[in-house]
Tab-separated table of C-alpha atoms in Angstrom:
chain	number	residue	atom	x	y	z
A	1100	UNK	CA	-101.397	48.582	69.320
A	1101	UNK	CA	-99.259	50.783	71.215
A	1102	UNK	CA	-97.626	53.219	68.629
A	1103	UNK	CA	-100.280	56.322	69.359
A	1104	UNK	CA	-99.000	56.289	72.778
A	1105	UNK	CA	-95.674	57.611	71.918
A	1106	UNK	CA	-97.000	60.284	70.183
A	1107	UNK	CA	-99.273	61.055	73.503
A	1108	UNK	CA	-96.534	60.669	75.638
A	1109	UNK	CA	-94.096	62.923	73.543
A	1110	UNK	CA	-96.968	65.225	73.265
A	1111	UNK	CA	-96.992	65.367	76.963
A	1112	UNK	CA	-93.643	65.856	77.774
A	1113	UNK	CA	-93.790	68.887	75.302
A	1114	UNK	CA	-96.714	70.182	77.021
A	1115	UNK	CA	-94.652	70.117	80.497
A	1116	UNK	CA	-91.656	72.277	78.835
A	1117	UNK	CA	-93.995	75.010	77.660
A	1118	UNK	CA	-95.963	74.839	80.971
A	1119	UNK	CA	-92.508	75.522	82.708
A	1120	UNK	CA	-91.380	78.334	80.503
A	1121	UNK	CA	-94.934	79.429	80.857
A	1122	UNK	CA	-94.331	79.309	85.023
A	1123	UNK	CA	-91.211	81.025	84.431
A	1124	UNK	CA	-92.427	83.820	82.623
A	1125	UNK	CA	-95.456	84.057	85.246
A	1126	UNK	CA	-92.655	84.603	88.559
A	1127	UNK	CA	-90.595	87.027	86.442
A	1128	UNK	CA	-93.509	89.293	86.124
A	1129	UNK	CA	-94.662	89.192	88.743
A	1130	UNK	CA	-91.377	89.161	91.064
A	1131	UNK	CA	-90.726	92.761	88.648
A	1132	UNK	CA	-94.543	94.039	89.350
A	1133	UNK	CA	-93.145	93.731	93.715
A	1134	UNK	CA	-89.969	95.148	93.113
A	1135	UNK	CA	-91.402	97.896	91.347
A	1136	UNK	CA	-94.160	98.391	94.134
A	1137	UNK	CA	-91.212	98.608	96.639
A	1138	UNK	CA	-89.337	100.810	94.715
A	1139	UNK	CA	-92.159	103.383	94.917
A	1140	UNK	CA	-92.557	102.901	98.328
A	1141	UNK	CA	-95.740	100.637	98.611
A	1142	UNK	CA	-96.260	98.299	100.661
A	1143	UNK	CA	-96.438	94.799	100.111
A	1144	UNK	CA	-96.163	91.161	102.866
A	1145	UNK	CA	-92.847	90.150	101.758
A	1146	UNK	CA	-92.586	86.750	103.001
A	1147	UNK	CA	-96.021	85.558	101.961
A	1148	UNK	CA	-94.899	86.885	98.186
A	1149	UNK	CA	-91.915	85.367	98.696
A	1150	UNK	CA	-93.459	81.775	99.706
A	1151	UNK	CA	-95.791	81.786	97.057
A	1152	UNK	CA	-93.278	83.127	94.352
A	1153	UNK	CA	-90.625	80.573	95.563
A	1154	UNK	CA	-92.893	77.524	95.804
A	1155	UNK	CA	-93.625	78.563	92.098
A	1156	UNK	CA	-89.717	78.672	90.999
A	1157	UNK	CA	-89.663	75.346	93.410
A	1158	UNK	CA	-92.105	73.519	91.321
A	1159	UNK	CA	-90.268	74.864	88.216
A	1160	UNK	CA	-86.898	73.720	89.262
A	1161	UNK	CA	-88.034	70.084	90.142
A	1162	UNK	CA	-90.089	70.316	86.251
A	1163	UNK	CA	-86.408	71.332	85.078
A	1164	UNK	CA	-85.059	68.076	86.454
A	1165	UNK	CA	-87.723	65.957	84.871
A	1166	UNK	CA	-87.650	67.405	81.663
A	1167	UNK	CA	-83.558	66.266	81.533
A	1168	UNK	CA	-83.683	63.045	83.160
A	1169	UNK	CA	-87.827	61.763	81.996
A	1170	UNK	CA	-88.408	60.467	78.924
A	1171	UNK	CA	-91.919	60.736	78.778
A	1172	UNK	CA	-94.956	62.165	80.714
A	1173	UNK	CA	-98.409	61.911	81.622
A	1174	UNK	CA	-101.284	64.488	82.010
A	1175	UNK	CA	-101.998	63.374	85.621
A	1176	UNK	CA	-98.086	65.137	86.086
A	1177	UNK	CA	-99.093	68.421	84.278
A	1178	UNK	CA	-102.631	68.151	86.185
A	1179	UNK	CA	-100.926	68.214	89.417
A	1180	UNK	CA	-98.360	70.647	88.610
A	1181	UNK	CA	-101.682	73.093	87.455
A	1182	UNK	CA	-103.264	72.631	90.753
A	1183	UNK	CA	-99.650	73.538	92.357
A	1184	UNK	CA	-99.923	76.845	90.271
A	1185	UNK	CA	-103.860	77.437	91.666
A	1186	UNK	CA	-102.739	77.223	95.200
A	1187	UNK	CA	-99.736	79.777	94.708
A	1188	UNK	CA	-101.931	82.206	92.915
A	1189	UNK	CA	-104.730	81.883	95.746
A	1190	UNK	CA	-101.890	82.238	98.273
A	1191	UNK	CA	-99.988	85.573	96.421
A	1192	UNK	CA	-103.468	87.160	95.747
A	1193	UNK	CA	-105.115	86.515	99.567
A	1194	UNK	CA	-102.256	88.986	100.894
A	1195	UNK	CA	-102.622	91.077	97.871
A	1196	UNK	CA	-105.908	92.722	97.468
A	1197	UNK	CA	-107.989	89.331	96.820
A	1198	UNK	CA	-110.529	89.610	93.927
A	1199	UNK	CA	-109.216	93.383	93.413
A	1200	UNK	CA	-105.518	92.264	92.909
A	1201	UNK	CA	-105.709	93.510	89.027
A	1202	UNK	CA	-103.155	90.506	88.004
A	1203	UNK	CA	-105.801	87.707	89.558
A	1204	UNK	CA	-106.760	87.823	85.498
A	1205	UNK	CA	-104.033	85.177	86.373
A	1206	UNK	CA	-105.772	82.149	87.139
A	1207	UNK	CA	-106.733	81.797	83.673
A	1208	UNK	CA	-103.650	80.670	82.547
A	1209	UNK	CA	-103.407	77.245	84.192
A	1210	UNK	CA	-107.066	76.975	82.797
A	1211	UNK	CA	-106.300	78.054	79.594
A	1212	UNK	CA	-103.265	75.734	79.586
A	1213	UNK	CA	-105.535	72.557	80.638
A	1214	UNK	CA	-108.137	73.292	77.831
A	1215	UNK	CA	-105.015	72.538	75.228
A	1216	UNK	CA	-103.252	69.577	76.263
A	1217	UNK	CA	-105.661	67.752	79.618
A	1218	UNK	CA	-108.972	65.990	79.019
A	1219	UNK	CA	-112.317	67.398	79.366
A	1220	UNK	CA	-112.808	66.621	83.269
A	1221	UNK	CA	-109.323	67.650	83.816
A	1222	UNK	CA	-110.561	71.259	82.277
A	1223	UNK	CA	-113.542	71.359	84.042
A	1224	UNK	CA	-111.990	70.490	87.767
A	1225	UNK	CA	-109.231	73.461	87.063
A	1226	UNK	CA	-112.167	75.440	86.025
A	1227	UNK	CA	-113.875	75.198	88.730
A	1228	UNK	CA	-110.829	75.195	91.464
A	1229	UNK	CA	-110.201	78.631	89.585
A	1230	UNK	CA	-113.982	80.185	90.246
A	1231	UNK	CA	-114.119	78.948	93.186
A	1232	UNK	CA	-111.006	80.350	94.563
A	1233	UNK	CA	-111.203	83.611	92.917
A	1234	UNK	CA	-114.983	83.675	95.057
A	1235	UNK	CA	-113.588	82.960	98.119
A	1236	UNK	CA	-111.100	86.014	97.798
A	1237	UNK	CA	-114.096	88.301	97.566
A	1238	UNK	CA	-115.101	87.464	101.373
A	1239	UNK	CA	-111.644	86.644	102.478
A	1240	UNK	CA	-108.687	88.723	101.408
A	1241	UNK	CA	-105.656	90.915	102.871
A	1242	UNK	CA	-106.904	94.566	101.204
A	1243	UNK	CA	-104.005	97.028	99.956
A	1244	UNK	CA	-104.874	100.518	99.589
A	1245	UNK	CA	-105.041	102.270	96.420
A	1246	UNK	CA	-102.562	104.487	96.023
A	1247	UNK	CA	-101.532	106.898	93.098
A	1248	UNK	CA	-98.265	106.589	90.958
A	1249	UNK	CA	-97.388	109.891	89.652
A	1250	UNK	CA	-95.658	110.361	86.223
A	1251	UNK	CA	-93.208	113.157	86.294
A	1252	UNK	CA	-95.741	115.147	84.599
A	1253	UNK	CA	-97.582	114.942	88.121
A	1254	UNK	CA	-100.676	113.636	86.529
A	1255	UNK	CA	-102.294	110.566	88.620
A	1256	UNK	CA	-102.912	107.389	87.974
A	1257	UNK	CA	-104.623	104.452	89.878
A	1258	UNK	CA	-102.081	101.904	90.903
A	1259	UNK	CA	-105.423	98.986	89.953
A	1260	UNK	CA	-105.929	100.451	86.730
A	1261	UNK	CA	-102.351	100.602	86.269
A	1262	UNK	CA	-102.382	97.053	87.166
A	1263	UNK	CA	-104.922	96.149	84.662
A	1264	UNK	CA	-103.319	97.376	81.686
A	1265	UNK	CA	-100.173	95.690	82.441
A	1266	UNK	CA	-101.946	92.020	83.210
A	1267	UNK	CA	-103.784	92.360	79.589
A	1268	UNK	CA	-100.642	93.711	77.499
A	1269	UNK	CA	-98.836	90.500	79.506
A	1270	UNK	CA	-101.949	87.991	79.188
A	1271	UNK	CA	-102.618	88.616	75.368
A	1272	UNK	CA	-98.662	88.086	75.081
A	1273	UNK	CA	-98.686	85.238	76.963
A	1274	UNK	CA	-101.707	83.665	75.302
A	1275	UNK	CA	-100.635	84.239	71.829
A	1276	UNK	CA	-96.871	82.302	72.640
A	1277	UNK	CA	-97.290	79.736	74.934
A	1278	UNK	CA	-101.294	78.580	73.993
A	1279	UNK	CA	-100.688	78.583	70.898
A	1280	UNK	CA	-97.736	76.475	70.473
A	1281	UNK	CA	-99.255	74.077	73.038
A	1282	UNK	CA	-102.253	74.175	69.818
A	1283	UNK	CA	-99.486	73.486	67.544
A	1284	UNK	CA	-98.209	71.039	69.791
A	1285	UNK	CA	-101.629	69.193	69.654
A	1286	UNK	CA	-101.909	69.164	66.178
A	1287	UNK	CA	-98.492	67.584	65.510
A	1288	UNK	CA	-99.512	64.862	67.856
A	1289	UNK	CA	-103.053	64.074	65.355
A	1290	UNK	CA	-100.520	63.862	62.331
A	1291	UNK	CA	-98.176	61.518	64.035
A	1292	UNK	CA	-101.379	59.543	65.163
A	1293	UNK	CA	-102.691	59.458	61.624
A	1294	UNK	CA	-99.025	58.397	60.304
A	1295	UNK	CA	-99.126	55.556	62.680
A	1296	UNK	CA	-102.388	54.361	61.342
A	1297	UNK	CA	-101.747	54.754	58.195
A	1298	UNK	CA	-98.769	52.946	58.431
A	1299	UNK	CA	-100.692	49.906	60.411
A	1300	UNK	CA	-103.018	50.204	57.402
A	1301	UNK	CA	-99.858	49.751	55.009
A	1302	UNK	CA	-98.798	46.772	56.876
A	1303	UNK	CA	-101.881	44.989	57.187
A	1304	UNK	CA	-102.195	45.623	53.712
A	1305	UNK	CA	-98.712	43.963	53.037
A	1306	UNK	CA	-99.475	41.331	55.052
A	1307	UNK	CA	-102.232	40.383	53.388
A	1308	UNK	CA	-100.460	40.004	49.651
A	1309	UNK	CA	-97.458	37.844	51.431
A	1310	UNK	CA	-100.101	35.862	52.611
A	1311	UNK	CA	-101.793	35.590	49.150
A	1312	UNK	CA	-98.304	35.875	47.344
A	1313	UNK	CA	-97.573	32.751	49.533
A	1314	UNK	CA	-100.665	30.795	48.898
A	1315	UNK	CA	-99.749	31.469	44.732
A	1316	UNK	CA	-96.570	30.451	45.098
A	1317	UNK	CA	-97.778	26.890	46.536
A	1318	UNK	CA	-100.177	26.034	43.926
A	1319	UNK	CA	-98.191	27.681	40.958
A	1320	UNK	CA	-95.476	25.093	42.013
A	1321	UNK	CA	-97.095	22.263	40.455
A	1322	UNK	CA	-97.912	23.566	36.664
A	1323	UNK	CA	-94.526	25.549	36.312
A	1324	UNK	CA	-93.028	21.409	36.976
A	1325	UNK	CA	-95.086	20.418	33.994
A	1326	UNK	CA	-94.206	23.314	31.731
A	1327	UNK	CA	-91.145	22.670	32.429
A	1328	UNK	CA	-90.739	19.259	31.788
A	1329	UNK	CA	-92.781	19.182	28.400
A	1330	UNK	CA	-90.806	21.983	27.703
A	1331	UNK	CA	-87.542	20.484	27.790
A	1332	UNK	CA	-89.085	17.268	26.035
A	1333	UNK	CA	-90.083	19.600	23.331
A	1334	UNK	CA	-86.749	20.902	23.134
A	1335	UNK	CA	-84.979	17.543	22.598
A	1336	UNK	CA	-87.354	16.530	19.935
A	1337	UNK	CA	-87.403	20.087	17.739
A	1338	UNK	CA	-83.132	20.598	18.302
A	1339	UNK	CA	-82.638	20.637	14.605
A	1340	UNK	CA	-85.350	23.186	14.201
A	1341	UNK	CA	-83.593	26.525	15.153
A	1342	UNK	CA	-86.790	28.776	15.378
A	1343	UNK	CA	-88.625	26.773	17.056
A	1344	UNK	CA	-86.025	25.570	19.546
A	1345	UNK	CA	-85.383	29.390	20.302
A	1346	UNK	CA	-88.515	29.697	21.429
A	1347	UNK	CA	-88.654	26.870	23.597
A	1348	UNK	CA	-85.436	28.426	25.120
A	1349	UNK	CA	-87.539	31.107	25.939
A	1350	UNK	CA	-89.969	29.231	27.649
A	1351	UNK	CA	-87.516	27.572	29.808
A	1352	UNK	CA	-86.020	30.575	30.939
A	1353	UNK	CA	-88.877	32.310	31.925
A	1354	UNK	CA	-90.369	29.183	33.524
A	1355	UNK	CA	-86.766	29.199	35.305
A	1356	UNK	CA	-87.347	32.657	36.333
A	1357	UNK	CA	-90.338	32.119	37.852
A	1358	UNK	CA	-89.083	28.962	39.700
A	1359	UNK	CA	-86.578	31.570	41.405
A	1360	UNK	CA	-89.217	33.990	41.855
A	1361	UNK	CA	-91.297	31.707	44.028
A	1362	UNK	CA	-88.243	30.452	45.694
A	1363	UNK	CA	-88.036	34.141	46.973
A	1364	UNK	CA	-91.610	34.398	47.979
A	1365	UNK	CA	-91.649	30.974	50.038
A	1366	UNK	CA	-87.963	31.773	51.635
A	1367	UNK	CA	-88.314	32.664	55.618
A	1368	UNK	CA	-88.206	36.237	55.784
A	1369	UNK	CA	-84.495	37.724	57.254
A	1370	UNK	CA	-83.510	33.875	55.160
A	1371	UNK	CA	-81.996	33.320	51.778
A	1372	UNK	CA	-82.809	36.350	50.966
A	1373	UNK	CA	-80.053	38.527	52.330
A	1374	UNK	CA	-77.057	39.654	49.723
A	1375	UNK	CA	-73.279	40.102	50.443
A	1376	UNK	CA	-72.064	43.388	50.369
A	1377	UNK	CA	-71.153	44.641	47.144
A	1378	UNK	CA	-70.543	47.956	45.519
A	1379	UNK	CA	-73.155	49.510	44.352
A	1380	UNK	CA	-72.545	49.830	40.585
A	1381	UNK	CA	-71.863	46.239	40.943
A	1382	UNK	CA	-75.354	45.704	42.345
A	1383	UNK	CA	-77.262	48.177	39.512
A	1384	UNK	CA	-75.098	46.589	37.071
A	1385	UNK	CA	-75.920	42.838	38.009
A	1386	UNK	CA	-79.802	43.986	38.722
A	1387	UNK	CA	-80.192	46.002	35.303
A	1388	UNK	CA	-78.430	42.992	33.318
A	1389	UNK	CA	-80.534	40.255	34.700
A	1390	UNK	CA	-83.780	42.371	33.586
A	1391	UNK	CA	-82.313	42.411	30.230
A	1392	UNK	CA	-81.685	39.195	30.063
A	1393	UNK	CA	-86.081	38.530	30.636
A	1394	UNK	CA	-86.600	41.511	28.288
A	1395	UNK	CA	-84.293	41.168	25.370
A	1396	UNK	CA	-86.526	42.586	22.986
A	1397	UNK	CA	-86.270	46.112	24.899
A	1398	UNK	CA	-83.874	48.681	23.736
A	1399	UNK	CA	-81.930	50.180	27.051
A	1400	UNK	CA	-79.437	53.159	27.537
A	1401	UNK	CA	-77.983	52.903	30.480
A	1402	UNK	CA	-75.563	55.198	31.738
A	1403	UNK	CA	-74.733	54.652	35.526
A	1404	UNK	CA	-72.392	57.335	37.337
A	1405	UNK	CA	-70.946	58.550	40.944
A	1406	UNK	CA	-67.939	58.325	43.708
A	1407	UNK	CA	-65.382	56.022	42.736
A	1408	UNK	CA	-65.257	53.414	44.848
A	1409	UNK	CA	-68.950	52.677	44.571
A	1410	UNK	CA	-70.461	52.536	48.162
A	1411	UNK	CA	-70.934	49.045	49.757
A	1412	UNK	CA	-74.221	48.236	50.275
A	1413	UNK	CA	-76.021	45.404	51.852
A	1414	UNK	CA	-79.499	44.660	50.340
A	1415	UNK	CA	-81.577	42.182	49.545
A	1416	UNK	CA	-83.342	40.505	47.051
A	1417	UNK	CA	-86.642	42.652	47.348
A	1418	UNK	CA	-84.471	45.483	46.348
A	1419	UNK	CA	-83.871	44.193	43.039
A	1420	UNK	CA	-87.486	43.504	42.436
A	1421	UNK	CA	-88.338	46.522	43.062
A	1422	UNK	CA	-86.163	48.025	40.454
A	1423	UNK	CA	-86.926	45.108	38.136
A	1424	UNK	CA	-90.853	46.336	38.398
A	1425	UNK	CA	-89.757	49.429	37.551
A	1426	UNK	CA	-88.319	49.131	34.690
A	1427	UNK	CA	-91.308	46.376	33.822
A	1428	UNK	CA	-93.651	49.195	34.116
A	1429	UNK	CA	-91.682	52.046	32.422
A	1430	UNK	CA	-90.746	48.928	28.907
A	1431	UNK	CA	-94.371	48.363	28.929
A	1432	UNK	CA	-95.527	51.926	28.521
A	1433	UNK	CA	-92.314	53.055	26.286
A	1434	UNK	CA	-92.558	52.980	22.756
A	1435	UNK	CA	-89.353	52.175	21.377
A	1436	UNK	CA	-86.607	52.285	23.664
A	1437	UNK	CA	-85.828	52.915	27.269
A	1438	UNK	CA	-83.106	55.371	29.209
A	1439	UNK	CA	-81.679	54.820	32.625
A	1440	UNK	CA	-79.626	57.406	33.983
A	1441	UNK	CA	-78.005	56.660	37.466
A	1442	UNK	CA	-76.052	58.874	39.506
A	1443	UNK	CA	-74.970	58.614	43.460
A	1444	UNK	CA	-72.667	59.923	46.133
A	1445	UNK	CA	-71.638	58.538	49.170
A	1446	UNK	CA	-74.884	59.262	50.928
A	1447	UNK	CA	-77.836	59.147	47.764
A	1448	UNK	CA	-78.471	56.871	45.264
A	1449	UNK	CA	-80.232	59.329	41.811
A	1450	UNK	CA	-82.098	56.548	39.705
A	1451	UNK	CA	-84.348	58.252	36.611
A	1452	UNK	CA	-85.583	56.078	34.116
A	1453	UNK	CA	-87.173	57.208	31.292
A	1454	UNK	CA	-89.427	55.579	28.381
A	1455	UNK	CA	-90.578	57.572	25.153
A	1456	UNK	CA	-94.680	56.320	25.878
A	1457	UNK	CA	-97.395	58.382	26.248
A	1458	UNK	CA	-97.037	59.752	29.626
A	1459	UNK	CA	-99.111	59.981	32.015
A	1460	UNK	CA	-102.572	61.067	31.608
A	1461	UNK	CA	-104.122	63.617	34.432
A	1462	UNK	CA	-106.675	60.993	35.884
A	1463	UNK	CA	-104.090	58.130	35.798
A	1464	UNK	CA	-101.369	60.562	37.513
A	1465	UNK	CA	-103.523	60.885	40.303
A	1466	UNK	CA	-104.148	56.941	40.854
A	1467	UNK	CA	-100.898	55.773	39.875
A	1468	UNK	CA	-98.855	53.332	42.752
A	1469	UNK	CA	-102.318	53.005	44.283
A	1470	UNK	CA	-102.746	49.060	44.903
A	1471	UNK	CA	-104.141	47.094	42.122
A	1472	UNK	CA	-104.674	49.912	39.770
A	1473	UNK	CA	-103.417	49.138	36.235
A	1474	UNK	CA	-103.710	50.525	32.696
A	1475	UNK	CA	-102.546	47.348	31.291
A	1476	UNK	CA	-105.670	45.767	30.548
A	1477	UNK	CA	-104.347	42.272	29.425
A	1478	UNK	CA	-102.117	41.654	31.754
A	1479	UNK	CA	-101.247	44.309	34.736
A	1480	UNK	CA	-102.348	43.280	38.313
A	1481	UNK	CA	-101.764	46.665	39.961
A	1482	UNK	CA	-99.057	45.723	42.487
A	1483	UNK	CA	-95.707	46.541	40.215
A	1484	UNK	CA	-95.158	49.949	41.199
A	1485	UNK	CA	-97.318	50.067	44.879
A	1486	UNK	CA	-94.811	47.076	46.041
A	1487	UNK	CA	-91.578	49.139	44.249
A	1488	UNK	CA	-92.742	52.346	46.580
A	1489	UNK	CA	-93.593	50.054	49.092
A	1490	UNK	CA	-89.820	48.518	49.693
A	1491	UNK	CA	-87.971	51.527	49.070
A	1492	UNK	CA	-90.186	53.213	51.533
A	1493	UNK	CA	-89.158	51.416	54.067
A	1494	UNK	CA	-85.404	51.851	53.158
A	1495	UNK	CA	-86.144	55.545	54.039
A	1496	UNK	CA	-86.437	55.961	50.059
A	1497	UNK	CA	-89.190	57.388	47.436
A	1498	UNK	CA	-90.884	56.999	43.781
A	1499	UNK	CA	-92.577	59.131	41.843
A	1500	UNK	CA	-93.504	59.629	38.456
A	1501	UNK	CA	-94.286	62.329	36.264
A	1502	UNK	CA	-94.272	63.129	32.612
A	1503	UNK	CA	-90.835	64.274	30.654
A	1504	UNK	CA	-90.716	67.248	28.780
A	1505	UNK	CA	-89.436	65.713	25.851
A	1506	UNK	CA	-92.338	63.076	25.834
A	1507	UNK	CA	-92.921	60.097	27.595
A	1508	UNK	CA	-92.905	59.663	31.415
A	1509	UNK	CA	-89.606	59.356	33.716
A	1510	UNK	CA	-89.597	57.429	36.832
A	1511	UNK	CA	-87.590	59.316	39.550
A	1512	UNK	CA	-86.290	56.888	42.941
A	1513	UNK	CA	-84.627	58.339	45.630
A	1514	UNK	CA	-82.604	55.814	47.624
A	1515	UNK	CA	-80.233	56.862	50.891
A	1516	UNK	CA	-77.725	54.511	51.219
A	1517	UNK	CA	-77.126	54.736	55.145
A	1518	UNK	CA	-80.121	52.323	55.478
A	1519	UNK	CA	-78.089	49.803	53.022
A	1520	UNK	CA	-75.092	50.111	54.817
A	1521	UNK	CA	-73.140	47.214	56.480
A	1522	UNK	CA	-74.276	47.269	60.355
A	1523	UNK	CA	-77.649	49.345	59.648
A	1524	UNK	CA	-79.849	47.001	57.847
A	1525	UNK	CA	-83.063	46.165	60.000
């Protein structure tokens, strides 16, 4: 599964922009820390400063350019670009003082940088690059005298220690941006990992019900056929019988509906199962009638609002279902009657539906749409609302429930209609 690497690699790539504004901000200071030396008159090697500042703002430029034309990178890129920071630093500071330069506090950025966003051996072999080099300028180093700046008070003060208080007020500054946001950066790369897993979990998950819903809809083939059949026998010998022949009306439609449910479930997926484009109040209208139609003996206000013309969506027959279970769930646990109230816009479909049940109680609330978790001990499998959040999910929309102040529960689904659109459907 390769999802995680996206992440990693966007990760990565935001890693390499901080490291460059990081770089940026390390030449700028310094570059002002030698033209401030020159202005008081102290001397400094130009041109090795100059190399070792302008292979720094080199390295930066050519980051600049893959950071508009890359689309993803890799920490053996930022390792690299690290080490091209160490040998700057060792350069800048060996004509500088060496290991009395007070900014050679420096090479802990790059180190600091690899601890946050490069693997353990990555962190080590900058670590010890860094020690290493900052030995090696105690035996081998260009020295610089110090000399005094005087304040216009004419009190003295030693150019190192001046040094030193500038490179912490700039480190703790520098630490406390760029470190932590690469930090931040990390972290938003574990949540996208966990989203990715979770939804591999989620689709596993659905897999396994199609494959189950599949295997039901085989063998339920068989006995619906025989229901049916003795139904309709039943019906031709009880015609003059009015209450009874009602109810075998009943039957048959149901057994009907079920035929067309498992017509549904066996259909090829992307097959049979796609709808023409309609208007939208057509669609609710034609979805909330047919529910009616398999639970007459439910009392329904429905009031259904928005932007005249309706959008024209393109859905599917899932999308139906999933508003049919809906509205299973919220008859089943209303008392009386039920209330739909739709509203929408051009961009949002506003579905609340509300039943005049119980509500919700506090330990159900927090397991409700979990998969096969039901309070309707007779007959509720669990899946009704888990699919409904399921399939709207992945039309970029949402369900929730909670209890109504008036009593009863309302069911609240959030629906964009840009993912329904003509052109956009997956």
């Amino acid at each position: 599964m390769h999802t995680p690497d996206r992440p990693h690699q966007s990760a990565a790539l935001h890693n390499l922009r901080r490291l460059f504004w990081l770089r940026g901000a390390m030449v700028a200071f310094l570059a002002s820390v030698a033209l401030l030396l020159h202005f008081l008159h102290i001397p400094l090697p130009l041109l090795p400063v100059g190399i070792a500042l302008g292979g720094m703002l080199l390295l930066n430029g050519i980051t600049w350019l893959r950071l508009r034309h890359a689309g993803h990178a890799g920490e053996g890129e930022i390792l690299l670009q690290l080490l091209a920071d160490l040998a700057a630093l060792t350069v800048l500071f060996y004509f500088t003082g060496g290991y009395s330069n007070p900014f050679a506090w420096m090479y802990l950025l790059p180190v600091a940088v690899a601890a946050v966003a490069l693997r353990a051996r990555h962190v080590w072999l900058l670590a010890l690059l860094a020690m290493a080099c900052y030995s090696l300028l105690v035996f081998f180093h260009v020295p610089l005298s110090h000399l005094h700046v005087h304040t216009l008070a004419g009190a003295g003060l030693d150019i190192h220690l001046v040094g030193m208080w500038l490179g912490f007020l700039v480190s703790a500054g520098l630490v406390a941006v760029f470190v932590t946001r690469i930090g931040q950066n990390l972290r938003e790369y574990d949540r996208l990992v966990a989203e990715a897993r979770e939804k591999a979990l989620e689709s596993e998950r659905m897999l396994a019900l199609g494959t189950l819903a599949a295997a039901a809809a085989h063998e339920l083939g068989t006995p619906l056929a025989t229901i049916a059949v003795t139904a309709g026998e039943l019906a031709e010998e009880l015609h003059d019988r009015p209450q009874p022949a009602a109810s075998l009306a009943l039957i048959r439609a149901q057994v009907a509906r079920c035929k067309e449910i498992l017509t549904s479930i066996t259909a090829a997926a992307g097959q049979e199962r796609a709808v023409h484009g309609q208007p939208l109040d057509v669609f609710l209208d034609h979805t909330i009638a047919r529910w009616r139609d398999l639970r007459p003996d439910t009392s329904v206000a429905c009031t259904l609002s928005g932007s005249i013309p309706a959008p024209t969506i393109v859905g599917d027959r899932t999308l139906g279902q999933a508003l049919a279970n809906l509205l299973d769930n919220a008859a089943d646990a209303a008392a009386t009657r039920l209330e739909i109230r739709g509203q929408w816009d051009a961009g949002e479909l506003h579905l609340d539906i509300v039943d005049d049940g119980p509500g919700l109680a506090p330990e159900v609330a927090a397991r409700v749409g979990a998969p096969f978790f039901t309070t309707k001990q007779e007959h509720g499998m669990g899946l009704g609302l888990y699919l409904a959040r399921t399939i709207l999910g992945r039309l970029g929309g949402s369900v929730s429930l909670e209890n109504h102040a008036a009593g009863g529960a309302i069911t609240r689904v959030r629906l964009p209609l840009h993912a329904l659109a003509a052109g956009n459907r997956p």
